[in-house]
Amino acid sequence: MIEVHAFATPNSVKVLIALEELRLPYELKPVNVRRGEQKAEAFLALNSNGKVPVLVDDGFVLTESAAILVHLAEKTGKLLPQHGVGRARVFEQLFFHASGLSPAFGNAGFFKRASPEPQPIAEARFTTEGDRLLGLLDRKLASQSFVTGEEFTIADIAHFGWMWRIAFPGLSLDGRPNLSRWFDTVAARPAVELAIARVEAIVPAA
Ligand SMILES: N[C@@H](CCC(=O)N[C@@H](CS)C(=O)NCC(=O)O)C(=O)O
């Protein structure tokens, strides 16, 4: 049995989308990061890094959303080409996402919303970088349906997680027609709709 420890966050939703796309049954274990549950002792025993998501697959504990996506794709033989250029392109996008886009979006959001005091240079730096990366993806999607070509893969799932929460860093898809078209296409997939509904349902009413 698969367990996912997660909340309604950009990195968590990726894992639920992959599980729904792959039709793998799972139990969703809510970790309310707004209340700091990711720093509780029981959760730290699962992920000493104190962050969601965490996947537990038959006792095998795995952290890092990109690693989890690769694990699920390899387990099923889907959403990731088995070899060659197609597979390399997926890893290219996963690394670009994990080392570039995700930190830029996360830090832009932190300095805009959570910093104990205003840090205009840091906020501008990460916001400008996040927006530049949106432009990069928009240009790529001018000539192809998905981020690695004509097939929907785990790389699309990775990028979708943050695009779904694009308001947090104060960015937007306005003026990015290709990225907007891609976002609408991915958001309309039944598995994506199901995953979002499931993860939103664990957020307690304010
Ligand atoms: N590189 C990690 C990042 C995980 C991450 O930053 N998770 C956020 C939610 S999206 C979190 O748990 N934040 C709470 C915290 O850092 O205390 C991944 O891709 O899984």
Short mmCIF file of C-alpha atoms and ligand atoms in Angstrom, two decimals:
data_model
loop_
_atom_site.label_atom_id
_atom_site.label_comp_id
_atom_site.label_asym_id
_atom_site.label_seq_id
_atom_site.Cartn_x
_atom_site.Cartn_y
_atom_site.Cartn_z
CA MET A 1 0.00 0.00 0.00
CA ILE A 2 1.16 3.54 -0.79
CA GLU A 3 0.90 6.38 1.73
CA VAL A 4 1.42 10.03 0.79
CA HIS A 5 2.17 12.54 3.53
CA ALA A 6 1.21 15.84 2.00
CA PHE A 7 -0.71 19.10 2.11
CA ALA A 8 -2.22 21.48 -0.47
CA THR A 9 1.21 22.66 -1.61
CA PRO A 10 2.97 22.87 -5.00
CA ASN A 11 5.35 20.01 -4.31
CA SER A 12 2.72 17.78 -2.69
CA VAL A 13 0.15 18.03 -5.47
CA LYS A 14 2.65 16.63 -8.00
CA VAL A 15 2.68 13.29 -6.19
CA LEU A 16 -1.10 13.02 -6.05
CA ILE A 17 -1.34 13.88 -9.74
CA ALA A 18 1.14 11.13 -10.63
CA LEU A 19 -0.71 8.58 -8.47
CA GLU A 20 -4.05 9.50 -10.03
CA GLU A 21 -2.59 9.44 -13.56
CA LEU A 22 -1.08 6.00 -12.87
CA ARG A 23 -4.26 4.75 -11.14
CA LEU A 24 -2.27 3.62 -8.10
CA PRO A 25 -4.36 3.42 -4.92
CA TYR A 26 -3.00 5.46 -2.02
CA GLU A 27 -3.81 6.76 1.42
CA LEU A 28 -3.43 10.50 1.90
CA LYS A 29 -1.98 11.47 5.28
CA PRO A 30 -2.47 15.21 5.86
CA VAL A 31 0.49 17.21 7.24
CA ASN A 32 -0.72 20.73 7.91
CA VAL A 33 2.37 22.83 7.12
CA ARG A 34 0.51 26.01 8.11
CA ARG A 35 0.37 24.64 11.66
CA GLY A 36 3.97 23.42 11.58
CA GLU A 37 3.12 19.70 11.62
CA GLN A 38 6.10 19.06 9.29
CA LYS A 39 8.40 19.88 12.25
CA ALA A 40 6.71 17.46 14.68
CA GLU A 41 8.89 14.63 15.96
CA ALA A 42 6.77 11.89 14.36
CA PHE A 43 7.03 13.53 10.94
CA LEU A 44 10.77 14.28 11.31
CA ALA A 45 11.28 10.56 11.89
CA LEU A 46 9.91 10.08 8.37
CA ASN A 47 11.67 13.05 6.75
CA SER A 48 14.42 14.68 8.80
CA ASN A 49 14.31 17.59 6.30
CA GLY A 50 10.88 18.51 7.69
CA LYS A 51 9.11 19.00 4.36
CA VAL A 52 6.29 17.47 2.38
CA PRO A 53 5.75 15.42 0.30
CA VAL A 54 6.84 12.03 1.59
CA LEU A 55 5.90 8.77 -0.11
CA VAL A 56 5.85 5.45 1.76
CA ASP A 57 5.64 2.58 -0.70
CA ASP A 58 5.40 -0.77 1.07
CA GLY A 59 7.67 0.51 3.85
CA PHE A 60 10.09 2.26 1.48
CA VAL A 61 10.24 5.93 2.51
CA LEU A 62 11.05 8.46 -0.21
CA THR A 63 11.28 12.25 -0.06
CA GLU A 64 11.82 14.94 -2.74
CA SER A 65 8.97 15.34 -5.20
CA ALA A 66 11.13 14.79 -8.30
CA ALA A 67 12.57 11.55 -6.93
CA ILE A 68 9.07 10.38 -6.04
CA LEU A 69 7.82 11.13 -9.57
CA VAL A 70 10.70 9.12 -11.06
CA HIS A 71 10.06 6.23 -8.64
CA LEU A 72 6.36 6.05 -9.54
CA ALA A 73 7.07 6.33 -13.27
CA GLU A 74 9.68 3.55 -13.10
CA LYS A 75 7.42 1.36 -10.96
CA THR A 76 4.70 1.47 -13.63
CA GLY A 77 6.70 2.03 -16.83
CA LYS A 78 4.57 5.09 -17.63
CA LEU A 79 4.97 8.90 -17.91
CA LEU A 80 8.76 8.57 -18.47
CA PRO A 81 10.34 7.24 -21.68
CA GLN A 82 12.39 4.10 -20.95
CA HIS A 83 15.59 5.32 -22.66
CA GLY A 84 17.19 7.70 -25.10
CA VAL A 85 16.60 11.34 -25.87
CA GLY A 86 13.01 11.37 -24.59
CA ARG A 87 14.14 10.18 -21.15
CA ALA A 88 17.04 12.69 -21.09
CA ARG A 89 14.62 15.53 -21.91
CA VAL A 90 12.41 14.57 -18.95
CA PHE A 91 15.40 14.62 -16.58
CA GLU A 92 16.52 17.94 -18.08
CA GLN A 93 13.17 19.47 -17.14
CA LEU A 94 13.05 17.82 -13.71
CA PHE A 95 16.49 19.20 -12.80
CA PHE A 96 15.61 22.61 -14.26
CA HIS A 97 12.45 22.58 -12.15
CA ALA A 98 14.11 21.43 -8.91
CA SER A 99 17.21 23.61 -9.12
CA GLY A 100 15.81 26.70 -10.88
CA LEU A 101 12.08 27.25 -11.08
CA SER A 102 11.00 25.79 -7.73
CA PRO A 103 13.56 27.72 -5.60
CA ALA A 104 12.86 30.97 -7.50
CA PHE A 105 9.09 30.63 -6.97
CA GLY A 106 9.46 29.53 -3.33
CA ASN A 107 11.83 32.35 -2.43
CA ALA A 108 9.79 34.99 -4.31
CA GLY A 109 6.78 33.86 -2.29
CA PHE A 110 8.71 33.92 0.98
CA PHE A 111 10.03 37.45 0.49
CA LYS A 112 6.64 38.69 -0.72
CA ARG A 113 4.51 37.09 2.00
CA ALA A 114 6.42 35.59 4.91
CA SER A 115 9.65 37.53 5.46
CA PRO A 116 9.68 39.05 8.97
CA GLU A 117 10.84 42.32 7.42
CA PRO A 118 10.78 43.69 3.84
CA GLN A 119 13.77 42.69 1.72
CA PRO A 120 13.09 44.49 -1.61
CA ILE A 121 16.31 43.34 -3.32
CA ALA A 122 15.69 39.68 -2.50
CA GLU A 123 12.02 39.90 -3.47
CA ALA A 124 12.89 41.59 -6.79
CA ARG A 125 15.68 39.12 -7.51
CA PHE A 126 13.51 36.00 -7.10
CA THR A 127 10.42 37.53 -8.73
CA THR A 128 12.42 38.64 -11.79
CA GLU A 129 14.06 35.22 -12.02
CA GLY A 130 10.71 33.40 -11.68
CA ASP A 131 9.22 35.58 -14.42
CA ARG A 132 12.23 35.00 -16.67
CA LEU A 133 11.79 31.23 -16.29
CA LEU A 134 8.10 31.54 -17.18
CA GLY A 135 9.21 33.25 -20.41
CA LEU A 136 11.59 30.38 -21.11
CA LEU A 137 8.82 27.79 -20.74
CA ASP A 138 6.41 29.90 -22.78
CA ARG A 139 8.86 30.02 -25.68
CA LYS A 140 9.47 26.26 -25.47
CA LEU A 141 5.74 25.58 -25.56
CA ALA A 142 5.30 27.68 -28.72
CA SER A 143 6.38 24.71 -30.83
CA GLN A 144 5.36 21.68 -28.75
CA SER A 145 2.36 20.47 -26.77
CA PHE A 146 4.15 19.49 -23.54
CA VAL A 147 7.38 20.55 -21.86
CA THR A 148 9.47 17.72 -23.33
CA GLY A 149 7.69 17.31 -26.65
CA GLU A 150 4.39 15.78 -27.72
CA GLU A 151 3.96 13.41 -24.77
CA PHE A 152 2.64 14.23 -21.30
CA THR A 153 5.28 13.14 -18.77
CA ILE A 154 6.27 13.55 -15.12
CA ALA A 155 8.11 16.73 -16.20
CA ASP A 156 4.73 18.34 -16.96
CA ILE A 157 3.49 17.19 -13.56
CA ALA A 158 6.50 18.79 -11.84
CA HIS A 159 5.99 22.18 -13.52
CA PHE A 160 2.23 22.03 -13.06
CA GLY A 161 2.62 21.86 -9.26
CA TRP A 162 4.10 25.34 -9.11
CA MET A 163 1.95 26.80 -11.91
CA TRP A 164 -1.08 25.73 -9.88
CA ARG A 165 0.25 27.86 -7.00
CA ILE A 166 1.61 30.71 -9.15
CA ALA A 167 -0.20 33.33 -7.06
CA PHE A 168 2.02 32.54 -4.03
CA PRO A 169 5.17 34.10 -5.57
CA GLY A 170 2.99 36.88 -7.02
CA LEU A 171 3.59 35.76 -10.62
CA SER A 172 1.05 35.11 -13.35
CA LEU A 173 0.55 33.41 -16.71
CA ASP A 174 -0.80 36.65 -18.24
CA GLY A 175 1.03 37.45 -21.47
CA ARG A 176 2.27 33.84 -21.71
CA PRO A 177 -0.16 32.35 -24.26
CA ASN A 178 1.65 29.05 -24.82
CA LEU A 179 2.15 28.36 -21.14
CA SER A 180 -1.50 29.31 -20.47
CA ARG A 181 -2.68 26.87 -23.15
CA TRP A 182 -0.48 24.13 -21.65
CA PHE A 183 -1.75 24.91 -18.13
CA ASP A 184 -5.40 24.69 -19.21
CA THR A 185 -4.74 21.40 -21.04
CA VAL A 186 -3.03 19.82 -18.02
CA ALA A 187 -5.57 21.23 -15.52
CA ALA A 188 -8.42 19.65 -17.54
CA ARG A 189 -7.01 16.11 -17.28
CA PRO A 190 -9.38 14.05 -15.10
CA ALA A 191 -6.49 12.76 -12.95
CA VAL A 192 -5.29 16.30 -12.29
CA GLU A 193 -8.79 17.45 -11.32
CA LEU A 194 -9.10 14.49 -8.93
CA ALA A 195 -5.70 15.12 -7.33
CA ILE A 196 -6.45 18.80 -6.75
CA ALA A 197 -9.86 17.99 -5.27
CA ARG A 198 -8.30 15.44 -2.90
CA VAL A 199 -5.51 17.69 -1.69
CA GLU A 200 -7.81 20.70 -1.28
CA ALA A 201 -10.21 18.62 0.77
CA ILE A 202 -7.61 18.15 3.55
CA VAL A 203 -7.25 21.90 4.18
CA PRO A 204 -9.29 22.77 7.28
CA ALA A 205 -11.76 25.64 6.87
CA ALA A 206 -10.19 28.89 8.14
N1 LIG B 1 12.70 19.90 -2.83
C1 LIG B 1 11.55 19.49 -2.06
C2 LIG B 1 10.87 20.74 -1.50
C3 LIG B 1 9.78 20.39 -0.52
C4 LIG B 1 9.15 21.63 0.06
O1 LIG B 1 9.73 22.75 0.03
N2 LIG B 1 7.96 21.44 0.62
C5 LIG B 1 7.25 22.55 1.20
C6 LIG B 1 5.78 22.54 0.74
S1 LIG B 1 5.66 22.68 -1.01
C7 LIG B 1 7.23 22.43 2.71
O2 LIG B 1 7.14 21.33 3.24
N3 LIG B 1 7.34 23.56 3.38
C8 LIG B 1 7.29 23.62 4.81
C9 LIG B 1 8.61 23.95 5.43
O3 LIG B 1 9.61 24.14 4.70
O4 LIG B 1 8.66 24.06 6.64
C10 LIG B 1 10.59 18.68 -2.95
O5 LIG B 1 10.59 18.91 -4.18
O6 LIG B 1 9.89 17.81 -2.44
#
